Coordinates of C-alpha atoms in Angstrom, one line a residue:
Chain A
M184 CA -25.6 -0.4 36.5
P185 CA -24.8 -3.0 33.9
N186 CA -27.6 -4.6 32.0
E187 CA -30.1 -2.2 33.5
K188 CA -32.2 -2.6 30.4
G189 CA -32.1 -6.4 30.6
P190 CA -30.8 -9.3 28.4
D191 CA -33.3 -8.6 25.6
H192 CA -31.9 -5.1 25.2
S193 CA -28.3 -6.5 25.0
R194 CA -29.3 -9.1 22.4
R195 CA -31.0 -6.5 20.3
K196 CA -28.0 -4.3 20.5
E197 CA -25.7 -7.2 19.5
R198 CA -28.0 -8.1 16.6
S199 CA -28.0 -4.6 15.3
R200 CA -24.2 -4.4 15.6
Q201 CA -23.9 -7.6 13.5
A202 CA -26.4 -6.3 10.9
I203 CA -24.4 -3.1 10.6
L204 CA -21.1 -4.9 10.1
A205 CA -22.6 -7.3 7.6
A206 CA -24.2 -4.5 5.7
T207 CA -20.9 -2.6 5.6
R208 CA -19.1 -5.6 4.2
A209 CA -21.8 -6.3 1.6
L210 CA -21.8 -2.6 0.4
V211 CA -18.0 -2.4 0.2
A212 CA -18.0 -5.6 -1.9
E213 CA -20.6 -4.3 -4.2
E214 CA -20.1 -0.5 -4.6
P215 CA -17.3 1.9 -5.5
Y216 CA -15.9 2.9 -2.1
E217 CA -17.0 6.6 -2.3
K218 CA -20.6 5.4 -2.6
V219 CA -20.4 3.5 0.7
T220 CA -21.8 6.1 3.1
V221 CA -23.0 5.8 6.6
E222 CA -26.5 6.5 5.2
A223 CA -26.3 3.6 2.8
I224 CA -25.0 1.3 5.5
A225 CA -27.9 2.3 7.8
A226 CA -30.5 1.7 5.1
R227 CA -29.0 -1.7 4.2
A228 CA -28.8 -2.8 7.9
G229 CA -32.4 -1.5 8.5
V230 CA -31.3 0.8 11.3
G231 CA -31.2 4.6 11.8
K232 CA -28.1 6.6 11.0
Q233 CA -27.8 7.6 14.6
T234 CA -27.6 4.0 15.7
I235 CA -24.4 3.8 13.7
Y236 CA -23.0 7.2 14.9
R237 CA -23.7 6.3 18.6
R238 CA -21.2 3.5 18.2
W239 CA -18.7 4.6 15.6
P240 CA -17.6 8.2 14.9
S241 CA -17.1 7.8 11.1
K242 CA -17.4 5.6 8.0
S243 CA -13.8 4.6 8.3
A244 CA -14.4 3.4 11.9
V245 CA -17.3 1.2 10.8
V246 CA -15.3 -0.2 7.9
F247 CA -12.5 -1.0 10.2
A248 CA -14.8 -2.7 12.7
A249 CA -16.4 -4.7 9.8
F250 CA -13.0 -5.9 8.8
L251 CA -11.9 -6.6 12.4
A252 CA -15.0 -8.7 13.0
L253 CA -14.3 -10.8 9.9
S254 CA -10.7 -11.4 10.9
E255 CA -11.7 -12.4 14.4
G256 CA -14.2 -14.8 13.0
A257 CA -16.8 -13.3 15.4
D258 CA -19.4 -13.2 12.7
G259 CA -17.6 -14.6 9.6
P260 CA -18.9 -17.7 8.0
G261 CA -17.9 -21.0 9.6
E262 CA -15.5 -19.6 12.1
G263 CA -15.4 -19.7 15.9
A264 CA -16.2 -16.6 18.0
D265 CA -13.3 -16.9 20.4
G266 CA -10.7 -14.5 19.0
P267 CA -8.5 -14.4 16.0
A268 CA -7.7 -17.9 14.5
V269 CA -4.1 -17.0 13.7
A270 CA -2.0 -19.9 14.9
L271 CA 0.3 -21.0 12.2
P272 CA 0.6 -24.7 11.3
D273 CA 3.6 -26.5 12.8
T274 CA 4.4 -29.7 11.0
G275 CA 8.1 -29.4 11.9
D276 CA 8.9 -28.3 8.3
L277 CA 9.1 -24.5 8.4
G278 CA 9.3 -24.1 4.6
A279 CA 6.3 -26.3 4.0
D280 CA 4.3 -24.5 6.7
L281 CA 5.1 -21.0 5.3
R282 CA 4.4 -22.0 1.7
L283 CA 1.0 -23.2 2.8
V284 CA 0.2 -20.0 4.7
L285 CA 1.6 -17.6 2.1
R286 CA -0.3 -19.4 -0.7
A287 CA -3.5 -19.0 1.3
T288 CA -2.8 -15.3 1.8
A289 CA -2.2 -14.9 -2.0
E290 CA -5.5 -16.6 -2.7
E291 CA -7.3 -14.5 -0.2
F292 CA -6.1 -11.3 -1.8
A293 CA -7.3 -12.6 -5.2
D294 CA -10.8 -13.1 -3.9
P295 CA -12.9 -10.2 -5.3
A296 CA -15.0 -9.6 -2.2
F297 CA -12.0 -9.7 0.1
D298 CA -10.1 -7.5 -2.4
R299 CA -12.7 -4.7 -2.2
L300 CA -12.7 -4.8 1.6
I301 CA -9.0 -4.7 2.0
R302 CA -8.6 -2.0 -0.6
A303 CA -11.2 0.1 1.3
L304 CA -9.4 -0.6 4.6
T305 CA -5.9 0.1 3.1
T306 CA -7.2 3.4 1.7
E307 CA -8.5 4.5 5.1
I308 CA -5.4 3.4 6.9
A309 CA -3.1 5.2 4.4
N310 CA -4.9 8.5 5.0
D311 CA -5.6 8.3 8.7
A312 CA -2.8 8.0 11.2
V313 CA -5.1 7.2 14.2
L314 CA -6.8 4.3 12.3
A315 CA -3.3 3.1 11.2
A316 CA -2.2 2.9 14.9
E317 CA -5.4 1.0 15.8
Y318 CA -4.8 -1.3 12.8
Q319 CA -1.3 -2.0 14.0
E320 CA -2.4 -2.6 17.6
K321 CA -5.5 -4.6 17.1
L322 CA -4.8 -6.5 13.9
A323 CA -1.3 -6.5 12.5
Q324 CA 0.6 -7.0 15.8
P325 CA -1.4 -9.9 17.2
L326 CA -1.1 -11.6 13.8
E327 CA 2.7 -11.0 13.8
E328 CA 3.1 -12.3 17.3
A329 CA 1.3 -15.5 16.3
K330 CA 3.6 -15.9 13.3
K331 CA 6.7 -15.1 15.3
A332 CA 5.8 -17.9 17.7
R333 CA 6.0 -20.3 14.8
L334 CA 9.4 -18.8 13.7
R335 CA 10.8 -19.1 17.3
S336 CA 9.9 -22.8 17.2
A337 CA 11.9 -23.1 13.9
Q338 CA 14.8 -21.3 15.5
A339 CA 14.7 -23.8 18.4
A340 CA 14.7 -26.6 15.8
G341 CA 17.7 -25.1 14.0
Q342 CA 15.8 -24.2 10.8
L343 CA 16.3 -20.5 11.1
A344 CA 19.3 -18.4 12.3
A345 CA 19.2 -18.1 16.1
D346 CA 19.8 -14.3 15.7
A347 CA 17.3 -13.8 12.9
D348 CA 15.3 -10.5 13.0
L349 CA 11.8 -12.0 13.0
D350 CA 10.0 -8.8 12.2
L351 CA 12.3 -8.3 9.2
F352 CA 11.7 -11.9 8.2
L353 CA 7.9 -11.3 8.2
D354 CA 8.3 -8.1 6.2
L355 CA 10.3 -9.9 3.5
L356 CA 7.6 -12.6 3.3
Y357 CA 4.5 -10.5 3.3
A358 CA 5.3 -7.0 2.1
P359 CA 6.1 -8.0 -1.5
L360 CA 2.8 -9.9 -1.8
F361 CA 1.0 -6.8 -0.4
Q362 CA 2.7 -4.4 -2.7
R363 CA 2.1 -6.6 -5.8
W364 CA -1.5 -6.9 -4.9
L365 CA -2.0 -3.2 -4.0
H366 CA -0.3 -1.9 -7.2
R367 CA -1.7 -4.8 -9.3
A368 CA 1.9 -5.2 -10.4
G369 CA 1.7 -8.9 -11.1
P370 CA -0.3 -12.1 -10.5
L371 CA -0.7 -13.5 -7.0
T372 CA 0.4 -17.0 -7.8
A373 CA 1.5 -20.0 -5.7
D374 CA 4.8 -19.8 -7.5
Y375 CA 5.3 -16.2 -6.3
A376 CA 4.4 -17.2 -2.8
D377 CA 6.9 -20.1 -2.9
A378 CA 9.6 -17.9 -4.3
L379 CA 9.2 -15.4 -1.4
V380 CA 9.3 -18.2 1.2
D381 CA 12.5 -19.6 -0.4
A382 CA 14.2 -16.2 -0.5
A383 CA 13.3 -15.3 3.1
L384 CA 14.6 -18.7 4.3
R385 CA 17.9 -18.2 2.4
A386 CA 18.3 -14.7 3.9
F387 CA 17.9 -16.1 7.4
A388 CA 19.4 -19.6 7.1
P389 CA 21.1 -20.9 10.2
Chain B
M16 CA -0.5 21.4 -39.3
P17 CA 1.7 21.5 -36.2
N18 CA 2.2 24.9 -34.5
E19 CA -0.5 26.4 -36.6
K20 CA -1.1 28.8 -33.7
G21 CA 2.5 29.7 -33.5
P22 CA 5.3 29.4 -30.9
D23 CA 3.6 31.9 -28.5
H24 CA 0.6 29.6 -28.2
S25 CA 2.8 26.6 -27.5
R26 CA 4.7 28.5 -24.8
R27 CA 1.4 29.6 -23.2
K28 CA 0.1 26.1 -23.2
E29 CA 3.2 24.7 -21.6
R30 CA 3.2 27.5 -19.0
S31 CA -0.4 26.7 -18.1
R32 CA 0.4 22.9 -17.9
Q33 CA 3.3 23.7 -15.5
A34 CA 1.1 26.0 -13.4
I35 CA -1.6 23.3 -13.2
L36 CA 0.9 20.6 -12.1
A37 CA 2.6 22.9 -9.6
A38 CA -0.9 23.9 -8.2
T39 CA -1.8 20.2 -7.9
R40 CA 1.3 19.4 -5.9
A41 CA 0.9 22.4 -3.7
L42 CA -2.7 21.6 -2.9
V43 CA -2.0 17.9 -2.2
A44 CA 0.8 18.8 0.1
E45 CA -1.5 21.3 2.0
E46 CA -5.0 19.9 2.1
P47 CA -6.7 16.7 3.1
Y48 CA -6.9 14.8 -0.2
E49 CA -10.7 14.9 -0.5
K50 CA -10.5 18.7 -0.5
V51 CA -8.2 18.7 -3.6
T52 CA -10.8 19.1 -6.4
V53 CA -10.3 20.0 -10.0
E54 CA -12.0 23.4 -9.2
A55 CA -9.5 24.1 -6.4
I56 CA -6.6 23.2 -8.7
A57 CA -7.9 25.5 -11.4
A58 CA -8.4 28.4 -9.0
R59 CA -4.8 27.9 -7.6
A60 CA -3.3 27.7 -11.1
G61 CA -5.3 30.7 -12.3
V62 CA -6.9 28.8 -15.2
G63 CA -10.4 27.8 -16.0
K64 CA -11.7 24.3 -15.0
Q65 CA -12.2 23.5 -18.7
T66 CA -8.5 24.1 -19.3
I67 CA -7.8 21.2 -17.0
Y68 CA -10.5 18.9 -18.4
R69 CA -9.3 19.5 -22.0
R70 CA -6.1 17.8 -21.0
W71 CA -7.0 15.4 -18.2
P72 CA -10.2 13.4 -17.7
S73 CA -10.2 13.4 -13.9
K74 CA -8.6 14.5 -10.7
S75 CA -6.7 11.3 -10.4
A76 CA -5.2 11.8 -13.9
V77 CA -4.0 15.3 -12.9
V78 CA -2.5 14.0 -9.7
F79 CA -0.8 11.3 -11.5
A80 CA 0.6 13.7 -14.1
A81 CA 1.8 16.0 -11.3
F82 CA 3.7 13.1 -9.7
L83 CA 5.1 11.9 -13.0
A84 CA 6.4 15.4 -13.9
L85 CA 8.1 15.5 -10.5
S86 CA 9.7 12.1 -10.9
E87 CA 10.9 13.0 -14.4
G88 CA 12.4 16.2 -13.1
A89 CA 10.6 18.1 -15.9
D90 CA 9.6 20.8 -13.6
G91 CA 11.1 19.8 -10.3
P92 CA 13.5 22.0 -8.5
G93 CA 17.1 21.8 -9.8
E94 CA 16.6 18.8 -12.1
G95 CA 17.2 18.4 -15.8
A96 CA 14.3 18.1 -18.3
D97 CA 15.6 15.1 -20.2
G98 CA 13.7 12.1 -18.7
P99 CA 13.8 10.3 -15.4
A100 CA 17.1 10.5 -13.6
V101 CA 17.1 6.9 -12.4
A102 CA 20.5 5.5 -13.1
L103 CA 21.8 3.8 -9.9
P104 CA 25.3 4.5 -8.7
D105 CA 27.9 2.0 -9.6
T106 CA 31.0 2.2 -7.4
G107 CA 31.7 -1.5 -7.9
D108 CA 30.4 -2.3 -4.4
L109 CA 26.7 -3.4 -4.8
G110 CA 26.0 -3.4 -1.0
A111 CA 27.3 0.2 -0.6
D112 CA 25.4 1.4 -3.7
L113 CA 22.1 -0.2 -2.6
R114 CA 22.4 1.1 0.9
L115 CA 22.9 4.7 -0.4
V116 CA 19.8 4.4 -2.7
L117 CA 17.5 2.7 -0.2
R118 CA 18.5 5.2 2.6
A119 CA 17.6 8.0 0.2
T120 CA 14.3 6.4 -0.6
A121 CA 13.5 6.1 3.1
E122 CA 14.3 9.8 3.6
E123 CA 12.2 10.7 0.6
F124 CA 9.2 8.9 2.1
A125 CA 9.7 10.7 5.4
D126 CA 9.5 14.1 3.8
P127 CA 6.0 15.5 4.6
A128 CA 5.3 17.1 1.2
F129 CA 6.4 14.0 -0.7
D130 CA 4.5 11.8 1.8
R131 CA 1.2 13.6 1.1
L132 CA 1.7 13.3 -2.7
I133 CA 2.6 9.6 -2.6
R134 CA -0.3 8.8 -0.3
A135 CA -2.7 10.5 -2.7
L136 CA -1.2 8.7 -5.7
T137 CA -1.2 5.3 -3.8
T138 CA -4.9 5.9 -2.9
E139 CA -5.8 6.5 -6.5
I140 CA -3.7 3.6 -7.8
A141 CA -5.2 1.2 -5.2
N142 CA -8.7 2.0 -6.4
D143 CA -8.2 2.5 -10.1
A144 CA -7.0 -0.4 -12.2
V145 CA -6.4 1.7 -15.3
L146 CA -4.3 4.2 -13.4
A147 CA -2.4 1.3 -11.8
A148 CA -1.5 0.0 -15.2
E149 CA -0.3 3.4 -16.3
Y150 CA 1.7 3.7 -13.2
Q151 CA 3.4 0.4 -13.8
E152 CA 4.1 1.2 -17.5
K153 CA 5.3 4.9 -17.1
L154 CA 6.9 4.9 -13.7
A155 CA 7.5 1.6 -11.9
Q156 CA 8.8 -0.4 -14.8
P157 CA 11.3 2.2 -16.2
L158 CA 12.6 2.6 -12.6
E159 CA 12.9 -1.1 -12.2
E160 CA 14.7 -1.5 -15.5
A161 CA 17.3 1.1 -14.4
K162 CA 17.8 -0.7 -11.1
K163 CA 18.1 -4.1 -12.8
A164 CA 20.9 -2.8 -15.1
R165 CA 22.9 -2.1 -11.9
L166 CA 22.0 -5.6 -10.6
R167 CA 23.2 -7.2 -13.9
S168 CA 26.5 -5.5 -13.6
A169 CA 26.8 -6.9 -10.0
Q170 CA 25.9 -10.4 -11.4
A171 CA 28.7 -10.0 -14.0
A172 CA 31.1 -9.0 -11.2
G173 CA 30.1 -12.1 -9.2
Q174 CA 28.5 -10.1 -6.4
L175 CA 25.0 -11.6 -7.0
A176 CA 23.9 -15.1 -8.0
A177 CA 23.9 -15.5 -11.8
D178 CA 20.4 -17.0 -11.7
A179 CA 19.0 -14.5 -9.2
D180 CA 15.4 -13.4 -9.9
L181 CA 16.0 -9.6 -10.2
D182 CA 12.3 -8.7 -10.0
L183 CA 12.1 -10.6 -6.7
F184 CA 15.3 -9.1 -5.5
L185 CA 13.8 -5.6 -6.0
D186 CA 10.5 -6.6 -4.3
L187 CA 12.4 -7.8 -1.2
L188 CA 14.3 -4.5 -1.1
Y189 CA 11.6 -2.0 -1.7
A190 CA 8.2 -3.6 -0.7
P191 CA 9.0 -3.7 3.0
L192 CA 9.9 -0.1 3.0
F193 CA 6.8 0.8 1.1
Q194 CA 4.5 -1.2 3.4
R195 CA 6.1 0.2 6.6
W196 CA 5.6 3.7 5.3
L197 CA 2.0 3.1 4.0
H198 CA 0.9 1.5 7.3
R199 CA 3.0 3.8 9.5
A200 CA 4.2 0.5 11.0
G201 CA 7.6 1.7 12.1
P202 CA 10.3 4.3 11.6
L203 CA 11.9 4.7 8.1
T204 CA 15.5 4.7 9.4
A205 CA 18.8 4.1 7.7
D206 CA 19.2 1.0 9.9
Y207 CA 16.1 -0.5 8.5
A208 CA 17.2 0.3 4.9
D209 CA 20.6 -1.3 5.6
A210 CA 19.0 -4.4 7.1
L211 CA 16.8 -4.8 4.0
V212 CA 19.9 -4.6 1.7
D213 CA 21.8 -7.1 3.8
A214 CA 18.9 -9.6 3.8
A215 CA 18.3 -9.3 0.1
L216 CA 22.0 -9.8 -0.6
R217 CA 22.1 -12.9 1.6
A218 CA 19.0 -14.3 -0.2
F219 CA 20.7 -13.9 -3.5
A220 CA 24.4 -14.4 -2.7
P221 CA 26.5 -16.1 -5.5

């Protein structure tokens, strides 16, 4: 019996979900991660703790949902609500397109609010194999598929080796940026992003 | 007044240090990381909590010291006590040497006890900028210098571009392995290690 409680109930439920996810992101951005508790999220969202536990089994599950919603643009500022906006630009110049995208990723990591959220998420994923699998399935793999579509078009245009391992290509491009960010091993500059693009393109030149 | 308390005191202190570091590694390998407390370490090592706090300010500092000691072989099984054993093999064949080393790294990550310790350390580093800087200075950079010595010998032998960015080369080689391991995104196979070596060598071919 779907909607047995009527459209008002559904709207209230959705509003409370949005409030919880927004409260989670705000707290993660403001507080040391160990201080972000389900209690604190509930207080900030103005709901009871049980409202959160009815939907998510743990703090890590709420944090993951908060991040997923942001990436999907479902309740992020100024984004559409119809799924991940992940299509890569295709100007016909693979190098230029990748530099644009990788520079944007580097800037995103350098944003303090985003930094806190991704560190929290990375910590949870690193220590929770179930969440890691969910992250791969719901977030990493769809993003990678979108990127590989752009790489296949470059292969068709003769800008990338026809037999290039596209997963490996993406690892070469993104993993060094991720590691440098996670370990705070160096600055996340446009120059570094460009150098990664150039090296990956050389490794898989036609 | 060094050794004012005599050599017996020094020996006892060193034995207690070793016991604390061994207890830390054992606990990290056995317990979920949030259950590894300074109290639990002290109990396992048979020392008082204050003995630990006199030397290290926090749990993260002890965990880092436990990892550092292991890497230095100072109290690891079957290793010498005279600093990190980090020199890379130099058979004259860069590709073969790198494949050997990267396959060994992949195997190390796949070892459950090492996996737990590195996940704990990575979690602490990700959330603590001071520890991240210490990690870079005491562990990552000395290792990278040792690896770069091998790469410079390859440059002299004409096996690597003379103007290759050696830091970037190492990032391309190791970061994808690290990310795949941290996110449990795929198996840490010899094939994957070999593919990384081949791609990095192509990116920086003479």
